[in-house]
Amino acid sequence: MYITMISSECAPVAKVGGLGDVVQGLSRELEIRGNAVEIILPKYDCMRYDRIWDLHKSYSDLWVPYYDHHIHCDVYFGFAAGLKCFFIEPHSHRNFFNRSVFYSNQDDPERFAFFCRAALEFMLKTNKHPDIIHCHDWQTGLVPVLLFDVYKHLGMTHPRVCYTLHNLKHQGVTGEHILRLAGLNPADYMNQERLQDNFNHRAINLMKGGIVYSNFVTTVSPRYAEEIKNTDLGCGLQHTLHIHSTKFGGVLNGIDYSVWNPEIDPHIPARYSVDTLDEKFRNKEALRHRLLLRQAFKPVVSVVSRLDHQKGVGLIRHSTFYCLDHGCQFVLLGSSPDPDISHEFHNLRHQLNENQDCHLELSYNEELAHLIYAGADMILIPSAFEPCGLTQMIAMKYGTVPIVRNTGGLADTVFDADYSHRPYHKRNGYMFNDFNFEGVESALKRAIGMWYSFPEYFRELMVNGMNYDYSWNHPGEDYLNIYNYIRE
Ligand code: ADP
């Protein structure tokens, strides 16, 4: 099968969070299974150019409609983690992708609407007719709309579209001028069956467009699929998902074990597996050394996260003190575009500066993330909601025991040591229900108690987690089944 991914992120060159990992990991799995995969991305100035191999201009005659004129684009080709990627570079005073950041500009809807149009125009002009176009999140929600209402009539009749929702919190609710920009007549779309937002009737909703127009819609875990259809976590799209429920389902994300694997990880000093688990301790020592923590008989509790309200920043802050007061060391790697949250954590770091059991690293650091997964004993993920969550699955592969809230993909992957209905050898972590201090403390207390009082049982949890297969193997097959289903 010939599959084109259209996405705003792809690890390792353009990654903000899990979306980047998913596009890379799924694409690689599809290739391993003998499919031809291409990825179309914006050419951001802030990409990791050092991670792209053989980047060169491959098409320079692309004129993309924009309101009543055209913007000239160059298209570059290069390999990112071995995957074939096309990068679109518009030449316009609007400077869409030269902002030193991937997101959080006020004109994001405009930037990505233009990107959708440019990706399809590029495919048309270069005669690309994939079997499947797979697009992701609100940034590419206009792709199926444009494909079926514009490009189909220009000869692109073959591709079918799979659309994946990674986070319903961000839907691309914006003004109708965005449609005009992309060459669509707003009057045709401002109704409830199409792109009109379900609550703000003067706005359009780009994610809704993706849902309505795609041949199949997935989200990134079965639990989140139920939550967004049936609870407030749908952020206003519940009704739309109900209407389209026959073409909607949850597929749990996978982890790319060629990147996240303690047996081959080049970023950690001591490699290990289930059979050589004692080696993990050397990574704990190295982590302490690197972060200037003292060597002590204490568990290391870690957090690797975007610092966002979704991730439970208040509970993370509270847990820092709880862990330090209850015999743990605490390590956090996180960054936030939100100035208030960022300020709060800088203050916290300042307050704990002298503490030899605590280190807060407020940055984005891929290499350090690997060392933390390998060196920590536990990882804390107290999310308000979590579409899938990759960090708990990565951590488990490294024998680091997750402590998570009972929501979304966390609930599909972590099975409580004390309360799960699964047999003991399938239990792999700790879970709490209530999104408050008592809730997170209840789980931390059990986990810390287990580490100190029953180390053998704690070690069993580590091993159980390592034995789970959260690779792309199963989800890769699920996606191929979906692709085949919509091609029929
Ligand atoms: P989300 O996509 O909501 O941010 P996920 O759990 O799905 O959360 O994916 C997070 C990914 O981003 C993981 O690969 C994690 O290791 C990585 N990550 C998060 N914060 C940082 C950071 N500060 N430095 C390095 N990697 C990070």
Short mmCIF file of C-alpha atoms and ligand atoms in Angstrom, two decimals:
data_model
loop_
_atom_site.label_atom_id
_atom_site.label_comp_id
_atom_site.label_asym_id
_atom_site.label_seq_id
_atom_site.Cartn_x
_atom_site.Cartn_y
_atom_site.Cartn_z
CA MET A 1 0.00 0.00 0.00
CA TYR A 2 1.08 3.56 -0.66
CA ILE A 3 0.47 5.81 2.33
CA THR A 4 1.05 9.55 2.70
CA MET A 5 1.14 11.05 6.19
CA ILE A 6 0.36 14.75 6.37
CA SER A 7 1.32 16.09 9.75
CA SER A 8 2.59 19.11 11.65
CA GLU A 9 5.11 16.95 13.57
CA CYS A 10 7.40 14.00 13.02
CA ALA A 11 10.10 12.89 15.47
CA PRO A 12 12.96 13.47 15.70
CA VAL A 13 13.06 16.48 13.37
CA ALA A 14 9.89 18.30 14.40
CA LYS A 15 8.57 17.06 17.72
CA VAL A 16 6.63 18.85 20.42
CA GLY A 17 5.02 15.81 22.02
CA GLY A 18 3.49 12.42 21.38
CA LEU A 19 2.13 13.33 17.92
CA GLY A 20 5.69 13.51 16.62
CA ASP A 21 6.53 10.09 18.06
CA VAL A 22 3.38 8.54 16.65
CA VAL A 23 3.89 9.77 13.09
CA GLN A 24 7.44 8.46 13.13
CA GLY A 25 6.72 5.15 14.89
CA LEU A 26 3.64 4.25 12.88
CA SER A 27 5.31 5.19 9.59
CA ARG A 28 8.29 3.03 10.37
CA GLU A 29 6.09 0.08 11.30
CA LEU A 30 4.10 0.45 8.08
CA GLU A 31 7.34 0.46 6.10
CA ILE A 32 8.65 -2.62 7.89
CA ARG A 33 5.44 -4.34 6.82
CA GLY A 34 6.25 -3.60 3.17
CA ASN A 35 4.24 -0.45 2.55
CA ALA A 36 5.52 2.71 0.85
CA VAL A 37 5.25 5.67 3.22
CA GLU A 38 5.88 9.36 2.61
CA ILE A 39 5.48 12.16 5.10
CA ILE A 40 4.65 15.77 4.26
CA LEU A 41 5.66 18.39 6.81
CA PRO A 42 6.10 22.16 6.95
CA LYS A 43 9.70 23.26 6.61
CA TYR A 44 10.12 24.94 9.99
CA ASP A 45 13.22 27.00 10.68
CA CYS A 46 13.48 25.41 14.15
CA MET A 47 13.61 21.77 12.98
CA ARG A 48 16.45 19.50 13.99
CA TYR A 49 18.26 19.84 10.64
CA ASP A 50 21.09 17.75 12.06
CA ARG A 51 18.68 14.80 12.13
CA ILE A 52 17.72 15.04 8.44
CA TRP A 53 19.84 13.15 5.97
CA ASP A 54 20.39 14.25 2.36
CA LEU A 55 18.11 17.28 2.49
CA HIS A 56 17.76 18.84 -0.93
CA LYS A 57 15.32 20.84 -2.97
CA SER A 58 13.16 18.48 -4.98
CA TYR A 59 10.39 20.65 -6.44
CA SER A 60 10.42 24.37 -6.96
CA ASP A 61 7.44 25.12 -9.14
CA LEU A 62 4.69 24.94 -6.55
CA TRP A 63 2.18 27.80 -6.59
CA VAL A 64 -0.35 27.43 -3.81
CA PRO A 65 -3.68 29.31 -3.91
CA TYR A 66 -4.01 31.78 -1.04
CA TYR A 67 -7.10 34.00 -1.03
CA ASP A 68 -7.18 35.50 -4.53
CA HIS A 69 -3.53 35.00 -5.40
CA HIS A 70 -0.82 32.35 -5.13
CA ILE A 71 2.19 31.82 -2.85
CA HIS A 72 5.29 30.29 -4.33
CA CYS A 73 6.73 27.32 -2.43
CA ASP A 74 9.79 25.14 -2.64
CA VAL A 75 9.57 21.53 -1.58
CA TYR A 76 12.57 19.80 -0.02
CA PHE A 77 13.14 16.11 0.34
CA GLY A 78 15.19 14.34 2.99
CA PHE A 79 15.27 11.30 5.24
CA ALA A 80 14.25 11.71 8.87
CA ALA A 81 15.05 8.60 10.91
CA GLY A 82 15.20 6.78 7.58
CA LEU A 83 11.71 7.92 6.56
CA LYS A 84 11.00 9.77 3.31
CA CYS A 85 9.94 13.30 4.15
CA PHE A 86 8.87 16.26 2.04
CA PHE A 87 9.16 19.70 3.62
CA ILE A 88 7.11 22.59 2.24
CA GLU A 89 8.70 26.02 2.30
CA PRO A 90 6.45 28.94 1.38
CA HIS A 91 7.98 32.22 0.23
CA SER A 92 5.78 34.92 1.60
CA HIS A 93 6.04 37.92 3.85
CA ARG A 94 3.67 35.97 6.13
CA ASN A 95 6.68 33.87 7.05
CA PHE A 96 4.50 30.94 8.06
CA PHE A 97 7.13 28.53 9.30
CA ASN A 98 10.03 30.79 10.25
CA ARG A 99 8.92 31.64 13.76
CA SER A 100 11.57 29.79 15.83
CA VAL A 101 8.73 27.71 17.35
CA PHE A 102 6.40 25.06 16.01
CA TYR A 103 3.16 26.39 17.54
CA SER A 104 1.48 28.93 19.75
CA ASN A 105 1.23 31.76 17.34
CA GLN A 106 -2.07 33.53 17.05
CA ASP A 107 -2.28 32.78 13.36
CA ASP A 108 -1.79 29.00 13.69
CA PRO A 109 -5.11 28.24 11.91
CA GLU A 110 -3.93 30.32 8.98
CA ARG A 111 -0.49 28.73 8.90
CA PHE A 112 -1.79 25.18 8.94
CA ALA A 113 -4.74 25.80 6.61
CA PHE A 114 -2.18 27.02 4.13
CA PHE A 115 -0.09 23.93 4.80
CA CYS A 116 -3.07 21.64 4.06
CA ARG A 117 -3.71 23.34 0.75
CA ALA A 118 0.00 23.28 -0.11
CA ALA A 119 0.35 19.56 0.68
CA LEU A 120 -2.53 18.63 -1.63
CA GLU A 121 -1.40 21.00 -4.35
CA PHE A 122 2.04 19.41 -4.19
CA MET A 123 0.55 15.93 -4.46
CA LEU A 124 -1.56 16.98 -7.43
CA LYS A 125 1.30 18.63 -9.28
CA THR A 126 3.66 15.72 -8.73
CA ASN A 127 1.07 13.08 -9.57
CA LYS A 128 1.03 11.43 -6.19
CA HIS A 129 -2.01 9.24 -5.80
CA PRO A 130 -1.55 7.31 -2.55
CA ASP A 131 -4.04 4.69 -1.47
CA ILE A 132 -4.29 6.34 1.93
CA ILE A 133 -3.76 9.84 3.22
CA HIS A 134 -3.37 9.75 6.98
CA CYS A 135 -3.64 13.09 8.71
CA HIS A 136 -3.43 14.15 12.30
CA ASP A 137 -5.10 16.61 14.68
CA TRP A 138 -6.75 19.92 13.86
CA GLN A 139 -3.74 21.23 11.95
CA THR A 140 -4.54 18.89 9.06
CA GLY A 141 -8.33 18.74 9.49
CA LEU A 142 -8.83 20.63 6.22
CA VAL A 143 -7.04 17.96 4.18
CA PRO A 144 -10.07 15.66 3.71
CA VAL A 145 -12.34 18.67 3.16
CA LEU A 146 -10.11 20.00 0.39
CA LEU A 147 -9.50 16.54 -1.04
CA PHE A 148 -13.16 15.63 -1.44
CA ASP A 149 -14.51 19.07 -2.37
CA VAL A 150 -11.68 20.42 -4.53
CA TYR A 151 -8.93 17.98 -5.47
CA LYS A 152 -11.23 15.06 -6.28
CA HIS A 153 -12.62 17.21 -9.10
CA LEU A 154 -9.09 17.87 -10.31
CA GLY A 155 -8.38 14.16 -10.67
CA MET A 156 -7.40 12.99 -7.18
CA THR A 157 -10.11 10.39 -6.95
CA HIS A 158 -8.08 7.54 -5.53
CA PRO A 159 -6.92 8.35 -1.97
CA ARG A 160 -9.01 7.50 1.08
CA VAL A 161 -8.47 9.42 4.29
CA CYS A 162 -7.79 8.21 7.82
CA TYR A 163 -7.81 10.98 10.43
CA THR A 164 -6.36 10.60 13.91
CA LEU A 165 -7.36 12.72 16.90
CA HIS A 166 -4.45 13.10 19.31
CA ASN A 167 -5.94 15.69 21.67
CA LEU A 168 -9.46 17.11 21.69
CA LYS A 169 -8.38 20.06 23.79
CA HIS A 170 -7.10 21.76 20.66
CA GLN A 171 -9.63 21.80 17.82
CA GLY A 172 -8.67 24.74 15.65
CA VAL A 173 -11.80 26.82 16.29
CA THR A 174 -11.37 29.88 14.11
CA GLY A 175 -12.99 32.38 11.79
CA GLU A 176 -14.56 31.49 8.45
CA HIS A 177 -11.95 33.57 6.58
CA ILE A 178 -9.68 30.52 6.96
CA LEU A 179 -11.91 28.71 4.47
CA ARG A 180 -11.65 31.57 2.01
CA LEU A 181 -7.89 31.52 2.42
CA ALA A 182 -7.85 27.86 1.44
CA GLY A 183 -10.08 28.40 -1.57
CA LEU A 184 -13.40 27.23 -0.10
CA ASN A 185 -16.65 29.15 0.01
CA PRO A 186 -17.60 29.65 3.70
CA ALA A 187 -21.31 29.66 2.91
CA ASP A 188 -21.05 26.00 1.90
CA TYR A 189 -19.58 24.96 5.25
CA MET A 190 -21.23 27.10 7.93
CA ASN A 191 -23.80 24.56 8.99
CA GLN A 192 -23.96 21.97 11.75
CA GLU A 193 -23.47 19.00 9.45
CA ARG A 194 -20.20 20.43 8.18
CA LEU A 195 -17.61 22.72 9.74
CA GLN A 196 -19.63 25.11 11.91
CA ASP A 197 -18.49 24.84 15.51
CA ASN A 198 -21.06 23.09 17.70
CA PHE A 199 -21.13 25.96 20.23
CA ASN A 200 -19.75 29.08 18.62
CA HIS A 201 -21.99 29.37 15.57
CA ARG A 202 -19.93 32.18 14.10
CA ALA A 203 -16.79 30.02 14.04
CA ILE A 204 -15.58 27.03 12.09
CA ASN A 205 -13.98 23.99 13.72
CA LEU A 206 -11.14 22.45 11.73
CA MET A 207 -11.07 19.22 13.73
CA LYS A 208 -14.78 18.78 13.15
CA GLY A 209 -14.08 19.15 9.44
CA GLY A 210 -11.57 16.33 9.66
CA ILE A 211 -14.06 14.10 11.46
CA VAL A 212 -16.96 14.82 9.11
CA TYR A 213 -15.01 14.41 5.87
CA SER A 214 -12.63 11.51 6.59
CA ASN A 215 -13.37 7.93 5.68
CA PHE A 216 -12.27 6.77 9.11
CA VAL A 217 -11.47 8.55 12.37
CA THR A 218 -9.31 7.12 15.10
CA THR A 219 -8.13 8.34 18.43
CA VAL A 220 -5.11 7.15 20.32
CA SER A 221 -6.57 4.77 22.91
CA PRO A 222 -9.83 2.84 23.38
CA ARG A 223 -10.57 4.48 26.75
CA TYR A 224 -10.12 7.98 25.33
CA ALA A 225 -12.40 7.04 22.42
CA GLU A 226 -15.18 6.31 24.92
CA GLU A 227 -14.38 9.37 27.03
CA ILE A 228 -14.51 11.86 24.16
CA LYS A 229 -17.73 10.38 22.80
CA ASN A 230 -19.53 10.23 26.11
CA THR A 231 -18.10 12.83 28.51
CA ASP A 232 -16.99 16.45 28.65
CA LEU A 233 -13.55 15.32 27.51
CA GLY A 234 -15.01 15.53 23.99
CA CYS A 235 -14.78 19.32 24.48
CA GLY A 236 -17.96 19.89 22.50
CA LEU A 237 -17.42 17.27 19.78
CA GLN A 238 -19.34 14.46 21.53
CA HIS A 239 -22.38 14.89 19.31
CA THR A 240 -20.29 14.92 16.14
CA LEU A 241 -18.51 11.74 17.24
CA HIS A 242 -21.84 10.06 17.98
CA ILE A 243 -23.17 10.92 14.54
CA HIS A 244 -20.02 9.47 12.97
CA SER A 245 -19.55 6.62 15.44
CA THR A 246 -19.70 3.89 12.80
CA LYS A 247 -16.42 5.15 11.35
CA PHE A 248 -14.74 5.93 14.68
CA GLY A 249 -12.58 3.85 17.03
CA GLY A 250 -9.62 3.90 19.42
CA VAL A 251 -6.26 2.39 18.52
CA LEU A 252 -3.68 2.42 21.30
CA ASN A 253 -0.45 4.12 20.25
CA GLY A 254 2.75 2.12 20.23
CA ILE A 255 6.32 2.87 21.17
CA ASP A 256 9.18 2.69 18.71
CA TYR A 257 11.41 0.11 20.38
CA SER A 258 14.29 0.96 18.07
CA VAL A 259 14.37 4.34 19.83
CA TRP A 260 13.11 3.41 23.30
CA ASN A 261 14.86 0.26 24.37
CA PRO A 262 17.32 -0.12 27.27
CA GLU A 263 19.08 -3.00 25.48
CA ILE A 264 20.36 -0.76 22.67
CA ASP A 265 19.90 2.81 23.90
CA PRO A 266 23.00 4.87 22.98
CA HIS A 267 22.07 7.63 25.44
CA ILE A 268 22.47 5.56 28.62
CA PRO A 269 25.75 4.39 30.15
CA ALA A 270 24.64 0.86 31.10
CA ARG A 271 22.43 -1.19 28.78
CA TYR A 272 20.17 -3.82 30.29
CA SER A 273 17.22 -6.13 29.78
CA VAL A 274 14.87 -8.13 32.02
CA ASP A 275 17.68 -10.67 32.42
CA THR A 276 20.28 -8.10 33.45
CA LEU A 277 18.04 -5.79 35.43
CA ASP A 278 20.66 -5.09 38.10
CA GLU A 279 22.52 -3.02 35.50
CA LYS A 280 19.72 -0.47 35.73
CA PHE A 281 21.23 0.65 39.02
CA ARG A 282 24.30 1.97 37.20
CA ASN A 283 22.02 4.29 35.24
CA LYS A 284 20.51 5.46 38.52
CA GLU A 285 23.99 6.33 39.74
CA ALA A 286 24.77 8.10 36.48
CA LEU A 287 21.53 10.06 36.67
CA ARG A 288 22.34 11.18 40.20
CA HIS A 289 25.82 12.11 39.17
CA ARG A 290 24.61 14.13 36.22
CA LEU A 291 21.96 15.98 38.21
CA LEU A 292 24.14 16.46 41.28
CA LEU A 293 21.97 14.36 43.57
CA ARG A 294 23.54 12.52 46.46
CA GLN A 295 23.96 8.76 46.38
CA ALA A 296 21.54 7.43 49.00
CA PHE A 297 19.32 4.45 49.67
CA LYS A 298 16.21 6.11 48.26
CA PRO A 299 13.93 5.60 45.27
CA VAL A 300 14.07 8.18 42.49
CA VAL A 301 10.61 9.41 41.48
CA SER A 302 10.61 11.13 38.08
CA VAL A 303 8.45 13.29 35.82
CA VAL A 304 9.10 13.76 32.08
CA SER A 305 6.41 15.98 30.70
CA ARG A 306 5.19 19.04 28.95
CA LEU A 307 4.21 21.27 31.85
CA ASP A 308 0.61 21.93 31.01
CA HIS A 309 -2.63 21.93 33.04
CA GLN A 310 -3.54 18.71 31.23
CA LYS A 311 -0.55 17.02 32.84
CA GLY A 312 -1.62 17.95 36.38
CA VAL A 313 1.01 20.59 37.11
CA GLY A 314 -0.55 21.33 40.51
CA LEU A 315 -0.33 17.67 41.49
CA ILE A 316 3.23 17.44 40.18
CA ARG A 317 4.22 20.39 42.32
CA HIS A 318 2.50 18.90 45.36
CA SER A 319 4.10 15.52 44.75
CA THR A 320 7.56 17.06 44.68
CA PHE A 321 7.24 17.93 48.36
CA TYR A 322 5.38 14.76 49.23
CA CYS A 323 8.15 12.61 47.74
CA LEU A 324 10.93 14.58 49.42
CA ASP A 325 9.10 14.30 52.76
CA HIS A 326 8.62 10.54 52.34
CA GLY A 327 12.14 9.34 51.69
CA CYS A 328 12.43 9.80 47.91
CA GLN A 329 14.55 11.73 45.50
CA PHE A 330 12.63 13.70 42.88
CA VAL A 331 13.68 14.47 39.31
CA LEU A 332 11.66 16.51 36.84
CA LEU A 333 12.33 17.20 33.16
CA GLY A 334 9.73 19.52 31.73
CA SER A 335 9.10 22.64 29.74
CA SER A 336 6.15 24.89 29.18
CA PRO A 337 5.21 27.54 26.64
CA ASP A 338 2.80 28.96 29.25
CA PRO A 339 4.64 31.82 31.01
CA ASP A 340 2.67 31.42 34.28
CA ILE A 341 3.42 27.72 34.61
CA SER A 342 7.01 28.27 33.57
CA HIS A 343 7.39 31.01 36.17
CA GLU A 344 5.90 28.80 38.88
CA PHE A 345 8.34 25.98 38.18
CA HIS A 346 11.31 28.34 38.01
CA ASN A 347 10.32 29.54 41.47
CA LEU A 348 10.02 25.99 42.67
CA ARG A 349 13.45 25.18 41.31
CA HIS A 350 14.87 28.21 43.06
CA GLN A 351 13.21 27.15 46.32
CA LEU A 352 14.66 23.62 46.09
CA ASN A 353 18.02 24.65 44.71
CA GLU A 354 20.04 23.47 47.68
CA ASN A 355 18.20 20.19 48.11
CA GLN A 356 20.49 17.28 47.29
CA ASP A 357 17.52 14.98 46.71
CA CYS A 358 15.82 17.06 44.07
CA HIS A 359 16.52 18.33 40.59
CA LEU A 360 14.15 20.20 38.30
CA GLU A 361 15.40 20.52 34.73
CA LEU A 362 13.21 23.07 32.97
CA SER A 363 14.00 22.44 29.35
CA TYR A 364 13.34 20.09 26.49
CA ASN A 365 16.12 17.53 26.39
CA GLU A 366 15.70 14.31 24.45
CA GLU A 367 18.97 12.74 25.63
CA LEU A 368 18.33 13.46 29.31
CA ALA A 369 14.85 11.97 28.94
CA HIS A 370 16.46 8.63 28.02
CA LEU A 371 18.70 8.70 31.08
CA ILE A 372 15.77 9.51 33.36
CA TYR A 373 13.67 6.63 32.02
CA ALA A 374 16.62 4.32 32.60
CA GLY A 375 17.76 5.68 35.96
CA ALA A 376 14.51 6.38 37.81
CA ASP A 377 12.57 3.87 39.92
CA MET A 378 9.16 5.39 39.32
CA ILE A 379 7.53 7.87 36.96
CA LEU A 380 4.58 10.03 37.95
CA ILE A 381 1.85 10.94 35.42
CA PRO A 382 -1.04 12.61 37.29
CA SER A 383 -2.92 13.84 34.21
CA ALA A 384 -6.34 15.47 34.27
CA PHE A 385 -6.89 13.67 30.98
CA GLU A 386 -4.52 11.72 28.76
CA PRO A 387 -5.45 10.70 25.19
CA CYS A 388 -2.82 7.95 25.21
CA GLY A 389 0.36 8.97 26.95
CA LEU A 390 3.64 7.57 25.79
CA THR A 391 5.77 8.22 28.85
CA GLN A 392 4.20 5.43 30.93
CA MET A 393 4.82 2.93 28.13
CA ILE A 394 8.38 4.13 27.57
CA ALA A 395 9.05 4.03 31.32
CA MET A 396 7.76 0.45 31.60
CA LYS A 397 10.13 -0.68 28.86
CA TYR A 398 12.94 0.68 31.05
CA GLY A 399 11.65 -1.08 34.18
CA THR A 400 10.48 2.20 35.71
CA VAL A 401 7.18 1.78 37.53
CA PRO A 402 4.39 4.19 36.49
CA ILE A 403 2.13 5.97 38.98
CA VAL A 404 -0.77 7.33 36.96
CA ARG A 405 -4.24 8.73 37.12
CA ASN A 406 -7.11 6.55 35.95
CA THR A 407 -7.88 8.22 32.64
CA GLY A 408 -7.53 7.71 28.86
CA GLY A 409 -4.62 5.67 27.61
CA LEU A 410 -3.11 5.52 31.09
CA ALA A 411 -6.07 3.35 32.10
CA ASP A 412 -5.53 1.11 29.05
CA THR A 413 -1.86 0.44 29.81
CA VAL A 414 -1.24 0.58 33.57
CA PHE A 415 -2.69 -2.08 35.86
CA ASP A 416 -2.66 -1.40 39.58
CA ALA A 417 -0.48 -3.55 41.83
CA ASP A 418 -3.21 -3.82 44.48
CA TYR A 419 -6.56 -3.27 42.81
CA SER A 420 -6.35 -4.47 39.21
CA HIS A 421 -8.50 -7.42 38.16
CA ARG A 422 -5.58 -8.76 36.15
CA PRO A 423 -3.47 -11.65 37.49
CA TYR A 424 -0.43 -10.62 39.54
CA HIS A 425 2.07 -11.18 36.75
CA LYS A 426 0.14 -8.68 34.59
CA ARG A 427 0.14 -5.85 37.14
CA ASN A 428 2.65 -3.16 36.37
CA GLY A 429 2.08 0.06 38.31
CA TYR A 430 -0.08 2.24 40.53
CA MET A 431 -3.23 4.16 39.74
CA PHE A 432 -5.45 6.70 41.46
CA ASN A 433 -8.89 8.05 40.62
CA ASP A 434 -9.40 11.44 42.19
CA PHE A 435 -7.68 14.41 40.57
CA ASN A 436 -6.60 15.98 43.87
CA PHE A 437 -3.82 15.86 46.46
CA GLU A 438 -5.35 12.95 48.40
CA GLY A 439 -5.68 10.99 45.18
CA VAL A 440 -2.08 11.30 44.08
CA GLU A 441 -0.80 10.80 47.63
CA SER A 442 -2.73 7.54 47.95
CA ALA A 443 -0.89 6.07 44.98
CA LEU A 444 2.53 7.53 45.86
CA LYS A 445 2.22 6.20 49.38
CA ARG A 446 1.55 2.66 48.18
CA ALA A 447 4.36 2.78 45.63
CA ILE A 448 6.95 4.20 48.01
CA GLY A 449 5.87 1.78 50.73
CA MET A 450 6.29 -1.13 48.35
CA TRP A 451 9.77 0.01 47.30
CA TYR A 452 10.96 0.16 50.91
CA SER A 453 9.09 -2.75 52.47
CA PHE A 454 8.72 -5.33 49.71
CA PRO A 455 11.57 -4.78 47.22
CA GLU A 456 11.08 -8.18 45.66
CA TYR A 457 7.48 -7.46 44.86
CA PHE A 458 8.44 -4.02 43.56
CA ARG A 459 10.93 -5.70 41.28
CA GLU A 460 8.20 -7.98 39.99
CA LEU A 461 6.22 -4.91 38.95
CA MET A 462 9.28 -3.65 37.07
CA VAL A 463 9.66 -6.97 35.27
CA ASN A 464 5.94 -7.22 34.50
CA GLY A 465 6.07 -3.78 32.88
CA MET A 466 9.12 -4.71 30.82
CA ASN A 467 7.38 -7.83 29.59
CA TYR A 468 4.42 -5.97 28.09
CA ASP A 469 4.56 -5.48 24.34
CA TYR A 470 3.67 -1.86 23.68
CA SER A 471 5.50 -1.80 20.35
CA TRP A 472 3.88 -0.71 17.09
CA ASN A 473 3.32 -4.33 16.17
CA HIS A 474 -0.36 -4.54 17.19
CA PRO A 475 -1.36 -0.96 16.37
CA GLY A 476 0.43 -1.25 13.01
CA GLU A 477 -1.79 -4.18 12.15
CA ASP A 478 -4.88 -2.36 13.40
CA TYR A 479 -4.15 0.62 11.17
CA LEU A 480 -3.55 -1.59 8.14
CA ASN A 481 -6.92 -3.24 8.79
CA ILE A 482 -8.54 0.20 8.91
CA TYR A 483 -6.79 1.27 5.69
CA ASN A 484 -7.94 -1.90 3.94
CA TYR A 485 -11.46 -1.48 5.26
CA ILE A 486 -11.83 2.05 3.86
CA ARG A 487 -10.30 1.11 0.52
CA GLU A 488 -12.98 -1.50 -0.09
P1 ADP B 1 2.09 14.70 25.01
O1 ADP B 1 2.05 14.33 23.57
O2 ADP B 1 0.75 15.06 25.56
O3 ADP B 1 3.12 15.72 25.33
P2 ADP B 1 2.96 11.95 25.46
O4 ADP B 1 3.13 11.19 26.72
O5 ADP B 1 2.04 11.38 24.44
O6 ADP B 1 2.52 13.42 25.87
O7 ADP B 1 4.39 12.15 24.74
C1 ADP B 1 5.40 12.85 25.36
C2 ADP B 1 6.69 12.64 24.60
O8 ADP B 1 7.48 13.82 24.72
C3 ADP B 1 7.54 11.52 25.15
O9 ADP B 1 8.35 10.99 24.11
C4 ADP B 1 8.41 12.24 26.19
O10 ADP B 1 9.62 11.54 26.45
C5 ADP B 1 8.67 13.54 25.48
N1 ADP B 1 8.92 14.68 26.36
C6 ADP B 1 8.03 15.39 27.10
N2 ADP B 1 8.63 16.41 27.73
C7 ADP B 1 9.94 16.34 27.42
C8 ADP B 1 11.10 17.13 27.77
N3 ADP B 1 11.01 18.19 28.56
N4 ADP B 1 12.29 16.77 27.25
C9 ADP B 1 12.38 15.69 26.44
N5 ADP B 1 11.33 14.93 26.07
C10 ADP B 1 10.13 15.25 26.55
#
